[in-house]
CSV table of C-alpha atoms and ligand atoms in Angstrom, one decimal:
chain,number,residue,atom,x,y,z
N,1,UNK,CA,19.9,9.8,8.5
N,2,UNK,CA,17.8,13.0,7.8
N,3,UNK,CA,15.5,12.2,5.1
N,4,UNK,CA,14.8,15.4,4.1
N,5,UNK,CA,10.8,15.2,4.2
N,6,UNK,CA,10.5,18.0,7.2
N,7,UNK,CA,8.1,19.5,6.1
N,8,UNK,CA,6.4,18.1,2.8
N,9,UNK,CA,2.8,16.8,2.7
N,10,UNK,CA,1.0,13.2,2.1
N,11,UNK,CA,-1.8,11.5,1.0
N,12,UNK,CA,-1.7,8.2,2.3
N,13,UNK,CA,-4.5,5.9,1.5
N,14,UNK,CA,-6.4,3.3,3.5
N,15,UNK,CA,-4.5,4.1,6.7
N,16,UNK,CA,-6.4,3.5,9.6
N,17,UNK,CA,-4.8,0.2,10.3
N,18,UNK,CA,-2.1,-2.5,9.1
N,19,UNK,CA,0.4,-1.2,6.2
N,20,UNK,CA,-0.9,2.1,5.2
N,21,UNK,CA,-1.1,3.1,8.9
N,22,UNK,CA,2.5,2.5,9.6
N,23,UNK,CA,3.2,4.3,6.7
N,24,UNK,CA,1.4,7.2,7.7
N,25,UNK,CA,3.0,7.3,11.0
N,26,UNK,CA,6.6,6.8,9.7
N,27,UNK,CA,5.9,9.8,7.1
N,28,UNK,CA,4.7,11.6,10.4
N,29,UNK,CA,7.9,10.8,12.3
N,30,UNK,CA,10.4,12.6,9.5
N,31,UNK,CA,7.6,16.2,9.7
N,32,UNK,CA,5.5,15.2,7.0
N,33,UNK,CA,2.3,15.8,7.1
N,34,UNK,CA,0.2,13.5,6.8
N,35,UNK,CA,-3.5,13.0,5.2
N,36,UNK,CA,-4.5,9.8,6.8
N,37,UNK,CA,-7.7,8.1,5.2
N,38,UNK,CA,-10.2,4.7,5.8
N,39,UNK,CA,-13.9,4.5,5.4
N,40,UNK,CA,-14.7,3.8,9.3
N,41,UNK,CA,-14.4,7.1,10.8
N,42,UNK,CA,-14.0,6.0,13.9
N,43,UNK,CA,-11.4,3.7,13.4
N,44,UNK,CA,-9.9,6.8,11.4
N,45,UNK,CA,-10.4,9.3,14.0
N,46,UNK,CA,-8.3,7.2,16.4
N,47,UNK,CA,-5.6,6.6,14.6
N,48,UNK,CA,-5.1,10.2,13.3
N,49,UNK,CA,-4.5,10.7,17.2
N,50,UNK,CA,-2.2,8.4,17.6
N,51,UNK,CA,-0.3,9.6,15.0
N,52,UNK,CA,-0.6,13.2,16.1
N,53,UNK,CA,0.1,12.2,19.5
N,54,UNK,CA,3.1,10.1,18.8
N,55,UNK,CA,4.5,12.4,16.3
N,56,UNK,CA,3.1,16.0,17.0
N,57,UNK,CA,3.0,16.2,12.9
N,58,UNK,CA,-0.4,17.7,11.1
N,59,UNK,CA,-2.8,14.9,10.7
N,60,UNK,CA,-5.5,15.7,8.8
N,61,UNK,CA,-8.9,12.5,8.8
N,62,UNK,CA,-10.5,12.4,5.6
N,63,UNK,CA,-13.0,9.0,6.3
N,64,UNK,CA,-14.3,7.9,2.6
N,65,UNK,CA,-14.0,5.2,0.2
N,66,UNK,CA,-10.7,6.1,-1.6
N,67,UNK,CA,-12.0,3.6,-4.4
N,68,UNK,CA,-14.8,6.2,-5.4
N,69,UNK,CA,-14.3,9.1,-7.4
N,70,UNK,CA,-16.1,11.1,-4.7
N,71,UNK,CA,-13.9,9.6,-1.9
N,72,UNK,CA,-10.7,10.8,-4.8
N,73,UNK,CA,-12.4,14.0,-4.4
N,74,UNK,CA,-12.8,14.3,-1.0
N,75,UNK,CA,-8.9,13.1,-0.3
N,76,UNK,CA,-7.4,15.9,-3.0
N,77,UNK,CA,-10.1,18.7,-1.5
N,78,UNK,CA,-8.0,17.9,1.8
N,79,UNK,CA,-4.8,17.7,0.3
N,80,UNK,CA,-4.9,19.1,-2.9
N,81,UNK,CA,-1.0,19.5,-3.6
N,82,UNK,CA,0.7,16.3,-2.0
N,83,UNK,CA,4.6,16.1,-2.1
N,84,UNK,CA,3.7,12.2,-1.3
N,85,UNK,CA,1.4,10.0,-2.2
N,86,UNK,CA,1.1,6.2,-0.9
N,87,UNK,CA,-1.8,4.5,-2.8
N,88,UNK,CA,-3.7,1.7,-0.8
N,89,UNK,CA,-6.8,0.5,-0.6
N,90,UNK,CA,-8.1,-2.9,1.0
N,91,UNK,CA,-7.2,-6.3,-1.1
N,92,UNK,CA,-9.8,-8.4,-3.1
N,93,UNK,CA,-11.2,-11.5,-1.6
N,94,UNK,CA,-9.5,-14.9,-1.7
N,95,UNK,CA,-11.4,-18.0,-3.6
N,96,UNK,CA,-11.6,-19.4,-7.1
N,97,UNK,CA,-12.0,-17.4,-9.9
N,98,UNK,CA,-14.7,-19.9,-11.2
N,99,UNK,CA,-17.1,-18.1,-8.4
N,100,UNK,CA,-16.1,-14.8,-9.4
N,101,UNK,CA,-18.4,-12.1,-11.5
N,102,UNK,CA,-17.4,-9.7,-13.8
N,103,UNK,CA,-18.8,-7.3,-11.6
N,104,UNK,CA,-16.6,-8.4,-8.3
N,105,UNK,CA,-13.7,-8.2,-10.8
N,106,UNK,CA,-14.3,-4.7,-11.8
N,107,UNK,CA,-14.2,-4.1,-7.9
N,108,UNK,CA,-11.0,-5.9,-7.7
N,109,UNK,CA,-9.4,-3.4,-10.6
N,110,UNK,CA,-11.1,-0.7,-9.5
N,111,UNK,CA,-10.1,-1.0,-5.9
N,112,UNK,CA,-6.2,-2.0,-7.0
N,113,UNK,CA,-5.3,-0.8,-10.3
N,114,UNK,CA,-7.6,2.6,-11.2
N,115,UNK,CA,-7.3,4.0,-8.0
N,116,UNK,CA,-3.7,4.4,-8.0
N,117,UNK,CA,-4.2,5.3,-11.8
N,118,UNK,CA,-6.5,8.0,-11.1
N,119,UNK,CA,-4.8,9.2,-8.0
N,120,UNK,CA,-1.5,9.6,-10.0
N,121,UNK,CA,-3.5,11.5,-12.6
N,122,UNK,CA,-4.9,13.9,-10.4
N,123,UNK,CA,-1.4,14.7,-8.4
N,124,UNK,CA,1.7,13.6,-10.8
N,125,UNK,CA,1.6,17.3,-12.9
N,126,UNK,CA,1.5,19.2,-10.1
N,127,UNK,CA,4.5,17.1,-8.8
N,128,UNK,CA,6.5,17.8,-11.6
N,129,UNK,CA,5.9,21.6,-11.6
N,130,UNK,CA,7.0,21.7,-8.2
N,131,UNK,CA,10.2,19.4,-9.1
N,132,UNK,CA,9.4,16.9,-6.4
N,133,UNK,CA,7.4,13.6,-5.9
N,134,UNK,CA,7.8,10.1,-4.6
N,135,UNK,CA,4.4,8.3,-5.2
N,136,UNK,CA,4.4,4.6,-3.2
N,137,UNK,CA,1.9,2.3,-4.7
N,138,UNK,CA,1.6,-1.2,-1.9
N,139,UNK,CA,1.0,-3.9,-4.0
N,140,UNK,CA,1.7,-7.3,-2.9
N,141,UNK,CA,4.5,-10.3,-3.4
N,142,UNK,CA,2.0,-11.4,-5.7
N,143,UNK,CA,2.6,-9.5,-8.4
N,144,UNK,CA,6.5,-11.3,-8.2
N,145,UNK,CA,5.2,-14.6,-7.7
N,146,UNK,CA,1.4,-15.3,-7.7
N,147,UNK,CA,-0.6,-16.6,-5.2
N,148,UNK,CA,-3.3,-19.0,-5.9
N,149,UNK,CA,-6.0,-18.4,-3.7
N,150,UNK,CA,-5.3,-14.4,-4.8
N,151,UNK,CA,-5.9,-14.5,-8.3
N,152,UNK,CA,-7.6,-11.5,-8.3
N,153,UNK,CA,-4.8,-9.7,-6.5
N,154,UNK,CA,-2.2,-11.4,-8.8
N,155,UNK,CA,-4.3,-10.1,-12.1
N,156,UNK,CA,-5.0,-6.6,-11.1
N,157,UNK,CA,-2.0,-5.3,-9.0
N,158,UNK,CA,0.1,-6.6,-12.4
N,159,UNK,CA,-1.8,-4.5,-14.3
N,160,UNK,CA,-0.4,-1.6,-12.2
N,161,UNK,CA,2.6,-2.8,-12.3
N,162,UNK,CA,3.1,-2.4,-16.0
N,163,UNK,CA,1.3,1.1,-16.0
N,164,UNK,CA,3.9,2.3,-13.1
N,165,UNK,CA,6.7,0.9,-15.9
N,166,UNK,CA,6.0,3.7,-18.4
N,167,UNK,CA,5.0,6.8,-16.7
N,168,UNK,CA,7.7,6.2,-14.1
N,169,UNK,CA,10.1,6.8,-16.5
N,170,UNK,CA,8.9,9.5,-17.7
N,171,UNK,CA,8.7,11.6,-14.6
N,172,UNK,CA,11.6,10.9,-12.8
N,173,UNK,CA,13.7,13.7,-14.6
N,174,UNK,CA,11.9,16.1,-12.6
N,175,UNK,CA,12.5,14.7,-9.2
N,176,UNK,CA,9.3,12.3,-9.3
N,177,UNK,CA,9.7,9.0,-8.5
N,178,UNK,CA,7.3,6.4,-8.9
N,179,UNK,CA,8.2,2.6,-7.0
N,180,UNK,CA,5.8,-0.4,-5.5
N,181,UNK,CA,6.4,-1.5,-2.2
N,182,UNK,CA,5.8,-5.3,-1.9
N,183,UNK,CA,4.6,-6.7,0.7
N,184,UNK,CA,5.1,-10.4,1.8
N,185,UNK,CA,3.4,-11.5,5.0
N,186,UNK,CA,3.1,-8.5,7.5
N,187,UNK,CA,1.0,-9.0,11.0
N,188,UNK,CA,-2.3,-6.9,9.9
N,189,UNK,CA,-5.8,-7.6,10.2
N,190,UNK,CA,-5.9,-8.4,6.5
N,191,UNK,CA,-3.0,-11.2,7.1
N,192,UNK,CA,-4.9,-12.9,10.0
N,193,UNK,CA,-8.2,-12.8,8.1
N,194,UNK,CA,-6.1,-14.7,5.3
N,195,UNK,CA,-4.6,-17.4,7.6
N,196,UNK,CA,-8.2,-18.0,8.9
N,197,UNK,CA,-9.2,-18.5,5.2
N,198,UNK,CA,-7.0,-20.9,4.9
N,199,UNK,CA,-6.9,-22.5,8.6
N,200,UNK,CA,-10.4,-23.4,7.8
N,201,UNK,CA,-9.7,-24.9,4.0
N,202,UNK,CA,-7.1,-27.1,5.8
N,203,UNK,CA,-9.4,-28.2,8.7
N,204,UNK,CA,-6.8,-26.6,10.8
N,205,UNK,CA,-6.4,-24.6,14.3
N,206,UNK,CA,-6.2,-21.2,13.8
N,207,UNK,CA,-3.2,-20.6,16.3
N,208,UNK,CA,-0.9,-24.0,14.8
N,209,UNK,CA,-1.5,-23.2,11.5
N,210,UNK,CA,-0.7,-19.2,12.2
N,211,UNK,CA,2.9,-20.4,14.1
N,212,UNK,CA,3.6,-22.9,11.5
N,213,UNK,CA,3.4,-20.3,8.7
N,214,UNK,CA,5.5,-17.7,10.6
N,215,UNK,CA,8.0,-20.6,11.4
N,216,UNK,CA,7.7,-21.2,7.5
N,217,UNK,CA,8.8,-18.0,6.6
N,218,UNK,CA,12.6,-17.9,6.2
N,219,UNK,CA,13.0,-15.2,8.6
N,220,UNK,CA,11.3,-17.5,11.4
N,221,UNK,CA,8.5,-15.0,11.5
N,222,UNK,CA,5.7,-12.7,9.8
N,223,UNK,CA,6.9,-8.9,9.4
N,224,UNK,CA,6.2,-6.2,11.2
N,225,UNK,CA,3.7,-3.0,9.6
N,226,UNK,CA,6.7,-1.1,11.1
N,227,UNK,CA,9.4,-2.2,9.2
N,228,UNK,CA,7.5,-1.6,6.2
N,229,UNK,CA,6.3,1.8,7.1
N,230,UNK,CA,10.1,2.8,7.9
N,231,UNK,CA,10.9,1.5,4.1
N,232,UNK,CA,8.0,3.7,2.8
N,233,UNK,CA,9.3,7.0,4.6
N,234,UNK,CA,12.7,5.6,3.1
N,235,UNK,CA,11.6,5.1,-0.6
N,236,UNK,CA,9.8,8.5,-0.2
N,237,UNK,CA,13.5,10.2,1.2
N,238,UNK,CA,14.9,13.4,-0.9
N,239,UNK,CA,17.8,10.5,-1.1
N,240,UNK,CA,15.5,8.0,-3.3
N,241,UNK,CA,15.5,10.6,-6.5
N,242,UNK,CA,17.4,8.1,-8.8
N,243,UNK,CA,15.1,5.1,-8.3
N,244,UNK,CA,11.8,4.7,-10.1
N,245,UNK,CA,9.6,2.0,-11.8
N,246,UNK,CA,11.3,-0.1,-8.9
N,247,UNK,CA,9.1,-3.0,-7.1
N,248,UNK,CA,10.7,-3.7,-3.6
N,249,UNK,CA,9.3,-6.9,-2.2
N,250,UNK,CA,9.5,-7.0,1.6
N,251,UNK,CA,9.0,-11.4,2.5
N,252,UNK,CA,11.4,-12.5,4.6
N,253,UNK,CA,13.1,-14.4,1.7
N,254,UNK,CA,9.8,-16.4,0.4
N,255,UNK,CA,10.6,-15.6,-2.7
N,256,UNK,CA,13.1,-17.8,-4.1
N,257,UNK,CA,15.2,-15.9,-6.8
N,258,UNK,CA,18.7,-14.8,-7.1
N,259,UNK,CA,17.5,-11.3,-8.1
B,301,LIG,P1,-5.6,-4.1,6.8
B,301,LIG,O1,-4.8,-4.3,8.0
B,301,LIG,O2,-6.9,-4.9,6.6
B,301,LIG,O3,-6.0,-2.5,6.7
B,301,LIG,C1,-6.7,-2.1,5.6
B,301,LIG,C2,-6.9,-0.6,5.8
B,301,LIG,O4,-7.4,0.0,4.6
B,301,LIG,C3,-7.8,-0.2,6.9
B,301,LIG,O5,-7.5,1.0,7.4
B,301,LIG,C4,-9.2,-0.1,6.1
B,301,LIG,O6,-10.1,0.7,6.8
B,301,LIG,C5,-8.7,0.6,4.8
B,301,LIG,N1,-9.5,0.5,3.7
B,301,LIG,C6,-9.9,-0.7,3.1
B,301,LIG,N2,-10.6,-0.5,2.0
B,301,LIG,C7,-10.7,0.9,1.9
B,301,LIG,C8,-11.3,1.7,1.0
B,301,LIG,N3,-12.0,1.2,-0.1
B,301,LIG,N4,-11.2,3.1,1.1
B,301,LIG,C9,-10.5,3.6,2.1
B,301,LIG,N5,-9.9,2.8,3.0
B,301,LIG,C10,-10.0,1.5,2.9
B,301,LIG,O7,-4.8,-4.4,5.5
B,301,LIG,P2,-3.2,-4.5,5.3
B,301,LIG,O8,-2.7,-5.8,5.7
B,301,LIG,O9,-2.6,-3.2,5.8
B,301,LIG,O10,-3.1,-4.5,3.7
B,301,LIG,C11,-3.0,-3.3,2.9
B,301,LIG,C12,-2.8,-3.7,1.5
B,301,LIG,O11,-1.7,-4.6,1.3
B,301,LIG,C13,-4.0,-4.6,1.0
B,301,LIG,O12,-4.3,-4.2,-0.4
B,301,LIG,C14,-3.5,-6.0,1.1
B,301,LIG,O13,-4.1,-6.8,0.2
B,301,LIG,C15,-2.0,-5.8,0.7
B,301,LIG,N6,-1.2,-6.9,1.2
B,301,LIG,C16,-1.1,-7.1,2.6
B,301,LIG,C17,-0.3,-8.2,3.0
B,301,LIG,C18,-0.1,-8.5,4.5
B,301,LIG,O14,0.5,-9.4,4.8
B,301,LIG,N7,-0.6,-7.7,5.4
B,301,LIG,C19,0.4,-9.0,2.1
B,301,LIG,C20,0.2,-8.7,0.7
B,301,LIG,C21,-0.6,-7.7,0.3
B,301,LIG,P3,-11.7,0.6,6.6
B,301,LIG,O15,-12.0,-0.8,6.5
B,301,LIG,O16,-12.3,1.4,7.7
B,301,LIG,O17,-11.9,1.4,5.3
């Protein structure tokens, strides 16, 4: 299937690795291109090859903190009229919220609820003018089912949730979609440092603990950042226009619900 994005431009955030890097490099597959962000520019720099390599699409580096105004600045100075926009940014921190300050909260909502908020801000109007738009927030299976070691994750990402609930609705007349992508367990740097978390709580070994949690899943297995870089560039198609305010969770089947 031609998805129609030949041509159209993207902001994808925090995508030198894991989820927003697949995304960045399925955008890059369908001629999009791409503005491909993290703050290690090195990391950034080599990844942006890849993609460019792989793809031959326009990959343009941009290495700040996306979580900063300044790094928000940078990003739309690169790309100022995005067609796309896939808002990431690294997760909070697993513990207990008993240790937690109000100052590594406001880090947590910063990082994973104003971000997106301001990002949207800055690009939705000119989106509308131009009669297209398919904005991708990655949240996290925890804002469908919470996680208990995530709290932070669970309390901020639903906040975006609910903020994606109104405006979505209200842009989608002029071709501009707004969804969440969900993401269960994926094989990413940030998934591994997780399992180690809790490898240790348990007392466990890493690589037993790791196998019995993939074997958990009801799949038989953790997902791929591929597969959920393909349903990105999917959710972002010309085909998508009718479906906004959506939250697709990606798991495997851990979520136990008939809907
Ligand atoms: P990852 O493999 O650790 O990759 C994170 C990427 O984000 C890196 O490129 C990192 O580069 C960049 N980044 C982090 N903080 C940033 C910042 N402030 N500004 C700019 N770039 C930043 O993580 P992932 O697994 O792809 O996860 C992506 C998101 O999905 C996270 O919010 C995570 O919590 C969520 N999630 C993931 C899973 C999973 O199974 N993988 C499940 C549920 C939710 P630098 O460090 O160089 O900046």
């Amino acid at each position: 299937m031609d998805l129609g994005l030949s041509g159209r431009k993207a902001i994808v955030c925090a995508s030198s690795k894991g989820l927003g890097r697949a995304c960045a490099m399925s955008l890059a597959r369908e001629g999009v291109a791409v503005t491909v962000n993290a703050r290690t520019a090195e990391t950034l720099e080599a990844t942006a090859q890849e993609i460019r390599d792989e793809t031959g699409a326009t990959v343009t580096a941009v290495a700040c903190d996306v979580t900063t105004p300044e790094g928000q600045d940078q990003l739309l100075s690169a790309c100022p009229d995005p067609d796309i926009l896939v808002n990431n940014a690294g997760g909070p921190p697993p513990g207990n919220f008993r240790d937690w300050s109000r100052e590594d909260w406001m880090k947590g909502v910063t990082a994973n609820m104003l971000t997106p908020i301001e990002l949207m801000k800055a690009t939705v109007d000119g989106m509308i003018e131009r009669k297209f738009g398919r904005i991708v927030n990655i949240t996290s299976g925890s804002t469908k089912s919470p996680i208990p070691e995530l709290g932070m994750s669970n309390g901020a990402r639903t906040g975006l949730a609910g903020f994606v609930a109104g405006l979505s609705r209200e842009t989608v007349r002029h071709n501009v979609t707004i969804n969440c992508l969900l993401p269960g367990p994926f094989v990413t740097d940030r998934l591994t440092g997780n399992m180690r978390f809790r490898a240790e709580k348990a007392g466990a070994d890493y690589d037993a603990f790791f196998a019995k949690m993939a074997a958990q899943n009801p799949s038989g297995r953790f997902g791929q950042p591929e597969e959920f870089g393909d349903a990105c560039a999917f959710l972002c198609s010309a085909q998508m226009g009718f479906v906004t305010g959506q939250h697709f969770l990606m798991d495997g089947g851990v979520f136990r619900g008939t809907f």
